[in-house]
Coordinates of N, CA and C in Angstrom, one line a residue:
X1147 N -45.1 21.2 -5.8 CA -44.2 21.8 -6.7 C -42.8 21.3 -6.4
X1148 N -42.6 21.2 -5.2 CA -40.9 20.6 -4.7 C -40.9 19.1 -5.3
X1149 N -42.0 18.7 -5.1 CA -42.0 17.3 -5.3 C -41.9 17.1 -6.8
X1150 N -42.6 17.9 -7.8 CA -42.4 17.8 -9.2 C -41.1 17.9 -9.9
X1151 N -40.3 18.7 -9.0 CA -38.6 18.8 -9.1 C -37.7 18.2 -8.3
X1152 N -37.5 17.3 -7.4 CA -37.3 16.2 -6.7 C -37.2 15.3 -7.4
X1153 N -38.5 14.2 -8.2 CA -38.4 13.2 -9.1 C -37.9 13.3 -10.0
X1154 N -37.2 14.3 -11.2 CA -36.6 14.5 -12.3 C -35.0 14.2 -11.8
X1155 N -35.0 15.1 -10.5 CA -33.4 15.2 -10.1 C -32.7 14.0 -9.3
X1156 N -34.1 13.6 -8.6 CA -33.8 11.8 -7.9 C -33.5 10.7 -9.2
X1157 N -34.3 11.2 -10.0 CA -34.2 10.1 -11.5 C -32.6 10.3 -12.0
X1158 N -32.2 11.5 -11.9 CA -31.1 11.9 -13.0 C -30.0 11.6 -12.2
X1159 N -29.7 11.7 -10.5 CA -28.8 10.8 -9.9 C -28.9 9.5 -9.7
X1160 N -29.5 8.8 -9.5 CA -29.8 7.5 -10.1 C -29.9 7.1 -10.9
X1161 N -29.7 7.3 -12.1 CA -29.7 6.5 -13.7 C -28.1 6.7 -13.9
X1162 N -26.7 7.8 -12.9 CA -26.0 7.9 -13.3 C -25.2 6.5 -12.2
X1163 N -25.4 6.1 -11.1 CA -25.4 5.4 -10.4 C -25.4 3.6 -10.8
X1164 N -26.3 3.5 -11.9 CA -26.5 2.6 -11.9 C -25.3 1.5 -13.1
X1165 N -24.6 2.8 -13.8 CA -23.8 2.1 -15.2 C -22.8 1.7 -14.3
X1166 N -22.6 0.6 -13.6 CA -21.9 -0.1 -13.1 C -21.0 -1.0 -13.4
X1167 N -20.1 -1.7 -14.0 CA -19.3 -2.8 -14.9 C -19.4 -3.7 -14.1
X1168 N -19.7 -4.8 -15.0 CA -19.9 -6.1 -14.2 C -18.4 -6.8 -14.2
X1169 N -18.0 -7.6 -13.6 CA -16.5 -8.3 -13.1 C -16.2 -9.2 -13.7
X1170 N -15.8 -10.1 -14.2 CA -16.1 -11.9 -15.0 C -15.6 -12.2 -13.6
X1171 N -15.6 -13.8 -13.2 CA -15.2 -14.0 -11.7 C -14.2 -15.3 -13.2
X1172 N -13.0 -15.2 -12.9 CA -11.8 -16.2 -14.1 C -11.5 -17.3 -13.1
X1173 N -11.9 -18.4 -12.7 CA -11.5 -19.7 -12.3 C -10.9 -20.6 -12.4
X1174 N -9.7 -20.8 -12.0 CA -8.1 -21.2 -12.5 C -8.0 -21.6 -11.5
X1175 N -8.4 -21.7 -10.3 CA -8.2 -22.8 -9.1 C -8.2 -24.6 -9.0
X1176 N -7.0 -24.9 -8.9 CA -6.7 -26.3 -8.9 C -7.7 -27.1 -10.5
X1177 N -6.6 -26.5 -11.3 CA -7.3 -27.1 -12.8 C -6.0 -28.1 -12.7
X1178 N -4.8 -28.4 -12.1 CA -4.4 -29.8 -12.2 C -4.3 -30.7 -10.7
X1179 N -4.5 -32.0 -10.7 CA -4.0 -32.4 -9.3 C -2.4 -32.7 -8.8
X1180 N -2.0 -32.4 -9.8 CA -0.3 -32.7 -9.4 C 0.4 -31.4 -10.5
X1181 N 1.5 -31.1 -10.0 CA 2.3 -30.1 -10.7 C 2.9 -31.2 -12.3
X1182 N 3.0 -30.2 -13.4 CA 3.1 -30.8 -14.4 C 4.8 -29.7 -14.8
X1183 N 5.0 -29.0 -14.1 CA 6.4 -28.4 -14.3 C 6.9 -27.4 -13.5
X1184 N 8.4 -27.1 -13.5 CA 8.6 -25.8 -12.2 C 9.1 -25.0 -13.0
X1185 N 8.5 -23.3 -12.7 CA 8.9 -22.7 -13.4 C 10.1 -21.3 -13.2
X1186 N 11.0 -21.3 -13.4 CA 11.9 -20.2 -13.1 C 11.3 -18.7 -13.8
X1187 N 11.2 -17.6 -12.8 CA 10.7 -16.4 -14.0 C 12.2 -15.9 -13.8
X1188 N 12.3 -16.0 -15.1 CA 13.5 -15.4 -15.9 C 13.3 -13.6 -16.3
X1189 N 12.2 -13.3 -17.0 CA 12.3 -11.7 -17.0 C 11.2 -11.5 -17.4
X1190 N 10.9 -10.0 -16.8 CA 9.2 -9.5 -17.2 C 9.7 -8.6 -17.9
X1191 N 9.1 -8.3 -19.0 CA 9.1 -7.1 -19.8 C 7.8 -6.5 -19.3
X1192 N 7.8 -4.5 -19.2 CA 6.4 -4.2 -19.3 C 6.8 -2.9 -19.9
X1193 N 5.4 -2.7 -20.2 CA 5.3 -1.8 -21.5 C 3.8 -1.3 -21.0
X1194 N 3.5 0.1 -20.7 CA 2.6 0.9 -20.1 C 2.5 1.9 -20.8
X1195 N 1.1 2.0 -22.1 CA 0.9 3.1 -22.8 C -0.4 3.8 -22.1
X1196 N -0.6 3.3 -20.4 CA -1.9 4.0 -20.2 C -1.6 5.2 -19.4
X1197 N -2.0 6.4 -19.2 CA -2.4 7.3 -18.7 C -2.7 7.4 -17.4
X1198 N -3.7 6.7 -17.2 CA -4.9 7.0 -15.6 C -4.2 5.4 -15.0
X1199 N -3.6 4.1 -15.2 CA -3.2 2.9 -14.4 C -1.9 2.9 -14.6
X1200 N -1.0 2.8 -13.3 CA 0.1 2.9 -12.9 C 0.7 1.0 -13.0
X1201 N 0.6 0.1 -13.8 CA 0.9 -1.0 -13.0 C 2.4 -1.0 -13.0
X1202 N 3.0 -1.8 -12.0 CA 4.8 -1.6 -12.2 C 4.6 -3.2 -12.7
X1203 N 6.2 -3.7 -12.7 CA 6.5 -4.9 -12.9 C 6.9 -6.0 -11.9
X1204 N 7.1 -4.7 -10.7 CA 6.5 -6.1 -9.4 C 5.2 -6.6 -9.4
X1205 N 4.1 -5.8 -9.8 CA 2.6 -6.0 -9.5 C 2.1 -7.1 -10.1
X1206 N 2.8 -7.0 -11.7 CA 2.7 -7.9 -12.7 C 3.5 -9.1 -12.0
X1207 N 4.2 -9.2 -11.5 CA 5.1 -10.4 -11.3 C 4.5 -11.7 -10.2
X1208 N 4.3 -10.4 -9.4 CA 3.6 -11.2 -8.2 C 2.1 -11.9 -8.2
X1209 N 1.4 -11.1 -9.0 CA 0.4 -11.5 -9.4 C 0.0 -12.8 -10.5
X1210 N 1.3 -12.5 -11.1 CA 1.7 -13.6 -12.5 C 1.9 -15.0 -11.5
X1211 N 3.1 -15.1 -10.4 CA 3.0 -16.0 -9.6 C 2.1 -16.7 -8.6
X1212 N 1.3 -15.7 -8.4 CA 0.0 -15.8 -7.6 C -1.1 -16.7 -8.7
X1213 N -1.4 -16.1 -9.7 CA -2.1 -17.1 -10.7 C -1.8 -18.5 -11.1
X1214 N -0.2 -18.6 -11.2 CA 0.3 -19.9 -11.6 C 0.1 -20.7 -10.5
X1215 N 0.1 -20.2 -9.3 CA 0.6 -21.4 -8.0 C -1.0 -21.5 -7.7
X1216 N -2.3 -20.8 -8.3 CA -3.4 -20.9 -8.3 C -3.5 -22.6 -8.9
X1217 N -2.9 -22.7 -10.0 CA -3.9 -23.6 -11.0 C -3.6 -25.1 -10.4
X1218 N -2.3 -25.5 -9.4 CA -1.7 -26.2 -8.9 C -1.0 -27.6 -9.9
X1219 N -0.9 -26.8 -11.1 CA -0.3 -27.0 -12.4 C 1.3 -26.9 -12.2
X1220 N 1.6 -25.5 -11.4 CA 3.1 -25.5 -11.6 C 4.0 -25.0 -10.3
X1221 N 5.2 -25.1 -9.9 CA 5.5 -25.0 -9.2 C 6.8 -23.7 -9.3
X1222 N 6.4 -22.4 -8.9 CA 6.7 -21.4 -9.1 C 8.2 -20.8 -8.7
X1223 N 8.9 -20.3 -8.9 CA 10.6 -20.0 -8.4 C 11.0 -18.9 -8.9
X1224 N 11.2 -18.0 -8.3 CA 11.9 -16.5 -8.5 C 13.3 -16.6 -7.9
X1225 N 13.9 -18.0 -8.0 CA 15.4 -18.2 -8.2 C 16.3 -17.6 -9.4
X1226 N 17.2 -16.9 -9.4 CA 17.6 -16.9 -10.5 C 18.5 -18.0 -11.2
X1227 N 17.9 -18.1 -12.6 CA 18.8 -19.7 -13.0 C 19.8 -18.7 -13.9
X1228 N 20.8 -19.0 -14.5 CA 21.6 -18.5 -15.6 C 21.4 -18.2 -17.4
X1229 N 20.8 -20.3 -17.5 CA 20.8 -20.2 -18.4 C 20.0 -21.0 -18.3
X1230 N 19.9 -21.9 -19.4 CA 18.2 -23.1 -19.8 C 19.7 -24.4 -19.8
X1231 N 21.0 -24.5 -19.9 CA 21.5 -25.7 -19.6 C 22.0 -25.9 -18.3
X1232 N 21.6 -25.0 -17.5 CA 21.9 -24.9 -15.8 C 20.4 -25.8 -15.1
X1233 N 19.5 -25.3 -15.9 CA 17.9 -26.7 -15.3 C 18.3 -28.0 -15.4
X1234 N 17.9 -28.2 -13.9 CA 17.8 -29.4 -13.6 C 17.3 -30.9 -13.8
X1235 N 16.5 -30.8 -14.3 CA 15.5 -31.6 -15.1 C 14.7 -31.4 -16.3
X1236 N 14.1 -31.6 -17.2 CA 13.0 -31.8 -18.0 C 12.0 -31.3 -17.8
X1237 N 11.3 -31.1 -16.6 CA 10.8 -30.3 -16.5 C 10.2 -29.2 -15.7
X1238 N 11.5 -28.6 -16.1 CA 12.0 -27.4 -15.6 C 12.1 -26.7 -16.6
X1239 N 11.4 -24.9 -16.0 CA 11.4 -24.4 -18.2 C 11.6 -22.7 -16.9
X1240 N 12.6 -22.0 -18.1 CA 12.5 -20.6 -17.9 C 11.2 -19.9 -18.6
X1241 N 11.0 -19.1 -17.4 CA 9.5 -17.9 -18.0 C 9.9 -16.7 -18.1
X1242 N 9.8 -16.3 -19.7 CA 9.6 -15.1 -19.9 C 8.6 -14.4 -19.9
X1243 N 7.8 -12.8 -19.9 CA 6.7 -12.5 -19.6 C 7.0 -11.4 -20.3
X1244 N 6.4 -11.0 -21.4 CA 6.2 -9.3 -21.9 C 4.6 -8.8 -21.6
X1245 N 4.1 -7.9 -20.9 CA 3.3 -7.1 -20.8 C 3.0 -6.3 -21.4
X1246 N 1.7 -5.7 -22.1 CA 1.6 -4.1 -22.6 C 0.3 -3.7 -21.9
X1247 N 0.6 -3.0 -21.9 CA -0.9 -2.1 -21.0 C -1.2 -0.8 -22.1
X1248 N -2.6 -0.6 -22.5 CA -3.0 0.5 -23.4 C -4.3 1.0 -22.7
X1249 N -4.4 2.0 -23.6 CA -5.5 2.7 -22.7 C -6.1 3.7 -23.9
X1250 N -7.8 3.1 -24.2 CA -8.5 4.3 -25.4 C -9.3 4.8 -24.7
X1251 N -9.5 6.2 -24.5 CA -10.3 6.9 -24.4 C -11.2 7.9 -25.0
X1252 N -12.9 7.8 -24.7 CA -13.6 7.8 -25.8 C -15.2 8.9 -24.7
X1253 N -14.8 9.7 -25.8 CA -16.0 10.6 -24.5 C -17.1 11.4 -25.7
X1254 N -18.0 11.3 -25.5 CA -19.3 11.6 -26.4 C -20.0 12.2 -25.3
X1255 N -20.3 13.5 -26.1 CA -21.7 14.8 -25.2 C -23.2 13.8 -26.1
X1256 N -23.9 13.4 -24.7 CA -25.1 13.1 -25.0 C -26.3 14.7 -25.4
X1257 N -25.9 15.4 -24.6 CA -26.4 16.8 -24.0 C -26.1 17.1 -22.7
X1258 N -27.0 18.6 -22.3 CA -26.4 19.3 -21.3 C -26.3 19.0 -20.0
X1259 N -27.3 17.9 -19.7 CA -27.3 17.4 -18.2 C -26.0 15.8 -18.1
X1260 N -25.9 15.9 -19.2 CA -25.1 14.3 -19.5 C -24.0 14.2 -20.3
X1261 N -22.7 13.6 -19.8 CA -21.5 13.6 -20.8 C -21.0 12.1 -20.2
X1262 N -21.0 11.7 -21.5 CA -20.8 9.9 -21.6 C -19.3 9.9 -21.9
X1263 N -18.3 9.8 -20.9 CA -16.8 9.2 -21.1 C -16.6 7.9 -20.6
X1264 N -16.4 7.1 -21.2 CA -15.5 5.5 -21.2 C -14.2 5.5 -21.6
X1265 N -13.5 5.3 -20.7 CA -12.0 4.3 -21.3 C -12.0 2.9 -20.9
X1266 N -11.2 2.2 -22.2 CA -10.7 0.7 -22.6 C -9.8 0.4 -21.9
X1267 N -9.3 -0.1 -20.8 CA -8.0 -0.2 -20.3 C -7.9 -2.0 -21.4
X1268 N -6.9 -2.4 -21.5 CA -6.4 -3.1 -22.2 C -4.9 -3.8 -22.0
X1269 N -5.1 -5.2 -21.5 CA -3.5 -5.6 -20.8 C -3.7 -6.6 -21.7
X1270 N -2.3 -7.1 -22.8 CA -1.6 -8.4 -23.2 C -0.4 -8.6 -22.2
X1271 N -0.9 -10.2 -22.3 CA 0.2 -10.9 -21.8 C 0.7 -11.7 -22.5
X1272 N 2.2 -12.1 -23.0 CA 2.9 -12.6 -23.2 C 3.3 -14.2 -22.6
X1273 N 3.3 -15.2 -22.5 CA 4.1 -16.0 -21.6 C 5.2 -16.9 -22.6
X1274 N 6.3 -17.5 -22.2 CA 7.4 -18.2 -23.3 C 7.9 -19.0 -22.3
X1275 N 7.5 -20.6 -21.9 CA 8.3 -21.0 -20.9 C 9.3 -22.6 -22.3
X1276 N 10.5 -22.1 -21.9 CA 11.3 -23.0 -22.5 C 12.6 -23.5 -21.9
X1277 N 13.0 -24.6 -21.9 CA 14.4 -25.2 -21.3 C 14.8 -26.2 -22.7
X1278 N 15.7 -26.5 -22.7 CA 17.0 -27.1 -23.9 C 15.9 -27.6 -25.0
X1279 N 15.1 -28.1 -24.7 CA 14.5 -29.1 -26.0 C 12.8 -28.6 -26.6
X1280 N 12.2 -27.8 -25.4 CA 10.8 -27.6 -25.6 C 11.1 -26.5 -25.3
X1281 N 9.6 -25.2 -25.9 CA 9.1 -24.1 -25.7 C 7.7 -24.4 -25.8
X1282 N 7.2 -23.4 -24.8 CA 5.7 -23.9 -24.4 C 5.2 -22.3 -24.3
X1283 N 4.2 -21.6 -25.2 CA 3.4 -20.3 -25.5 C 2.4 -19.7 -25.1
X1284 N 2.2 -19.1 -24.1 CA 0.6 -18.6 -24.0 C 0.5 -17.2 -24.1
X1285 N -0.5 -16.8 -24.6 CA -0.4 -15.2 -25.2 C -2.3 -15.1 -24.6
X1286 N -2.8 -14.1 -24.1 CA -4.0 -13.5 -24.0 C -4.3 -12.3 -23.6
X1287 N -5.2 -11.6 -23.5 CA -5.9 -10.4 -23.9 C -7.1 -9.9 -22.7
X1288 N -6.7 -9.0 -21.7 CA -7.9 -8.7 -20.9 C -8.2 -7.4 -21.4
X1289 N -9.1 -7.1 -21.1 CA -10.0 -5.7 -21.2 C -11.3 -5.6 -20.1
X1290 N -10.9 -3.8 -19.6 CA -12.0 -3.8 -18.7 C -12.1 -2.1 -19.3
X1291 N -13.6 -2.1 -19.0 CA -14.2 -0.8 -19.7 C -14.9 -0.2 -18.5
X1292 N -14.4 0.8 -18.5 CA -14.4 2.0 -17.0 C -15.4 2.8 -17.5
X1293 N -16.6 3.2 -16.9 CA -17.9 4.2 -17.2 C -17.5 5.6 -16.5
X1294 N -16.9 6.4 -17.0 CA -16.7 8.1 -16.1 C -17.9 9.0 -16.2
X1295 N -18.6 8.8 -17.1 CA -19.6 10.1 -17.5 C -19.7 10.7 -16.2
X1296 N -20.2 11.9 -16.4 CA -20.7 13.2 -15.4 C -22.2 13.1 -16.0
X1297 N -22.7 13.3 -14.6 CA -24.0 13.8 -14.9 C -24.1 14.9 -13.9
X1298 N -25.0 16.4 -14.7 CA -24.7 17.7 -14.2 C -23.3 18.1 -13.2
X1299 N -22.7 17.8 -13.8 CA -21.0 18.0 -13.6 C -20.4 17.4 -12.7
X1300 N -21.4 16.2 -12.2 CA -20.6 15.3 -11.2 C -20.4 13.8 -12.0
X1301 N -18.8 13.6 -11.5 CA -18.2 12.5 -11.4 C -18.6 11.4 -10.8
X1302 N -18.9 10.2 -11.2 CA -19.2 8.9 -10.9 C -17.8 8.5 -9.7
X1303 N -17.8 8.1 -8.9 CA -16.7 8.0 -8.1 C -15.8 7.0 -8.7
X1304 N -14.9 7.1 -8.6 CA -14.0 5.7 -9.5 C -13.1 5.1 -8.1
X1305 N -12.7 3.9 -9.1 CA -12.1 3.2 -7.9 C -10.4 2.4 -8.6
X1306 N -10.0 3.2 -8.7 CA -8.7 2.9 -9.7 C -7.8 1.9 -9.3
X1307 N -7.8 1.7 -7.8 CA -6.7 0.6 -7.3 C -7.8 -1.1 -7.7
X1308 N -8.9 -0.9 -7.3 CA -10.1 -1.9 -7.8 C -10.5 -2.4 -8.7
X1309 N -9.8 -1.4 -10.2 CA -10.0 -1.7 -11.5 C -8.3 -2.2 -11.6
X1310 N -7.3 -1.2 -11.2 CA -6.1 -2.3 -11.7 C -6.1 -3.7 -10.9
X1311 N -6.6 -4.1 -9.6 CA -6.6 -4.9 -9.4 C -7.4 -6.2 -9.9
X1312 N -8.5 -5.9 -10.1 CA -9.6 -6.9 -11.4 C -8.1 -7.0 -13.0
X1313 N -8.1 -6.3 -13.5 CA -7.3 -6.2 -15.0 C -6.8 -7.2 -14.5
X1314 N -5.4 -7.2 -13.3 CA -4.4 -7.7 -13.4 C -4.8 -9.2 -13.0
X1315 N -5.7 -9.2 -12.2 CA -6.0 -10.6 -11.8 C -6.4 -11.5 -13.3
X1316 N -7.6 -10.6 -13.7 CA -7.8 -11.2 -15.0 C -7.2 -11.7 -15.8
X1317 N -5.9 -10.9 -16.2 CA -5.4 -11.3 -17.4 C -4.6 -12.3 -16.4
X1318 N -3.7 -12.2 -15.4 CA -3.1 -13.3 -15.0 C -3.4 -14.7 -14.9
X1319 N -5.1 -14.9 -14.6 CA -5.6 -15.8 -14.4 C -6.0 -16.5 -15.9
X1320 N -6.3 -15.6 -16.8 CA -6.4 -16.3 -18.2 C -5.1 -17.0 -18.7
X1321 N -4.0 -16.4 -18.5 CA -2.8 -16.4 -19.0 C -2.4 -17.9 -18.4
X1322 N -2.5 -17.8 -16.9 CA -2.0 -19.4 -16.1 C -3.1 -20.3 -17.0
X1323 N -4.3 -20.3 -17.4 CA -5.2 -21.2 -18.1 C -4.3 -21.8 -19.5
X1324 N -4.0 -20.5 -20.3 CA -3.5 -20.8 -21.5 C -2.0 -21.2 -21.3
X1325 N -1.5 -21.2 -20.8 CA -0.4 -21.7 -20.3 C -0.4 -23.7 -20.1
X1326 N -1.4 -23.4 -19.3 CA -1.4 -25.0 -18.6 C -2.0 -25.8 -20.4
X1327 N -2.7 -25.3 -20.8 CA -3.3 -25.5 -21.8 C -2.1 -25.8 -23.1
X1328 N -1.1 -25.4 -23.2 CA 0.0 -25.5 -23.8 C 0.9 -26.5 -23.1
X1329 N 0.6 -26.7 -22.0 CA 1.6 -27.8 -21.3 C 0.9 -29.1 -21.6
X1330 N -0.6 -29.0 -21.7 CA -1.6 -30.3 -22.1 C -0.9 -30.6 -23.7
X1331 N -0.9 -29.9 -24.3 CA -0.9 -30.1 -25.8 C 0.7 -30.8 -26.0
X1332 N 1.6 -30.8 -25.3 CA 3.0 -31.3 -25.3 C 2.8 -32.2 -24.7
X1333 N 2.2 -32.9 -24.1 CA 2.5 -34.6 -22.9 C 2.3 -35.3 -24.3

């Protein structure tokens, strides 16, 4: 009899166990062999419509420089320059960065042992690198989809510093891609 009520309940914590989100792994390591420009970050804009992810604009920044000095495309500088006729060379460009972070949440009763909540976390990135004569554009789009459901009124454990850290890597690392990808398209 224990045993006939055991396997229902072993089944029903394990099936909530298992909606796990898979990661993309984004590979932006040494996509050039020589630096193709240095870049001054000029200003981050951020913009945080989410709820439950705290990111600041240091997190984004550092991260942002972390991805570019990834691709070994560019050579990174949180010098401050003044202006775009204070650069020293050609190729040398000020980076701007606008951020938005959003966040949908979406929760559907399966029934009584089961309540299915997902949120969208959702980061755009912005990039605008330009000096006197050229502007160079990369704009992309990460999304990661967070599983909360309860099953019989327990919480799936979440890991919130783990999920902003994936997002931010993500979108940083697409962004350095589309970036260098915009620097190919100008030689």
């Amino acid at each position: 009899m224990i045993k006939a009520l055991l396997i229902p309940l072993f089944f029903l914590f394990f099936s909530g166990c298992v909606d796990k989100k898979n990661v993309i792994f984004i590979d932006n390591m040494g996509l050039c062999s020589k630096s193709v420009a240095t870049l001054y970050i000029n200003s981050v804009e951020m913009q945080n419509n989410s709820q439950t992810f705290n990111v600041t604009k240091d997190e984004v920044t550092l991260s942002l420089i972390n991805a570019l000095k990834e691709t070994n495309c560019f050579v990174v500088s949180t010098s401050k320059i003044d202006s775009v006729h204070s650069l020293e060379s050609k190729s040398d460009y000020l980076l701007d960065a606008k951020v938005s972070l959003s966040q949908d949440k979406q929760v559907i009763e399966e029934n009584f042992f089961k309540k299915v909540e997902k949120e969208k976390i959702i980061m755009l990135i912005s990039l605008l690198a330009h000096n006197q004569t050229t502007t160079v554009s990369a704009n992309t789009k990460s999304e990661l989809t967070i599983d909360k459901s309860k099953i019989l009124g327990f919480k799936t454990e979440a890991d919130t510093v783990g999920d902003k850290s994936t997002l931010l890597k993500n979108a940083t690392k697409k962004v350095s891609i589309a970036l260098n990808d915009g620097f190919i398209k100008i030689r």
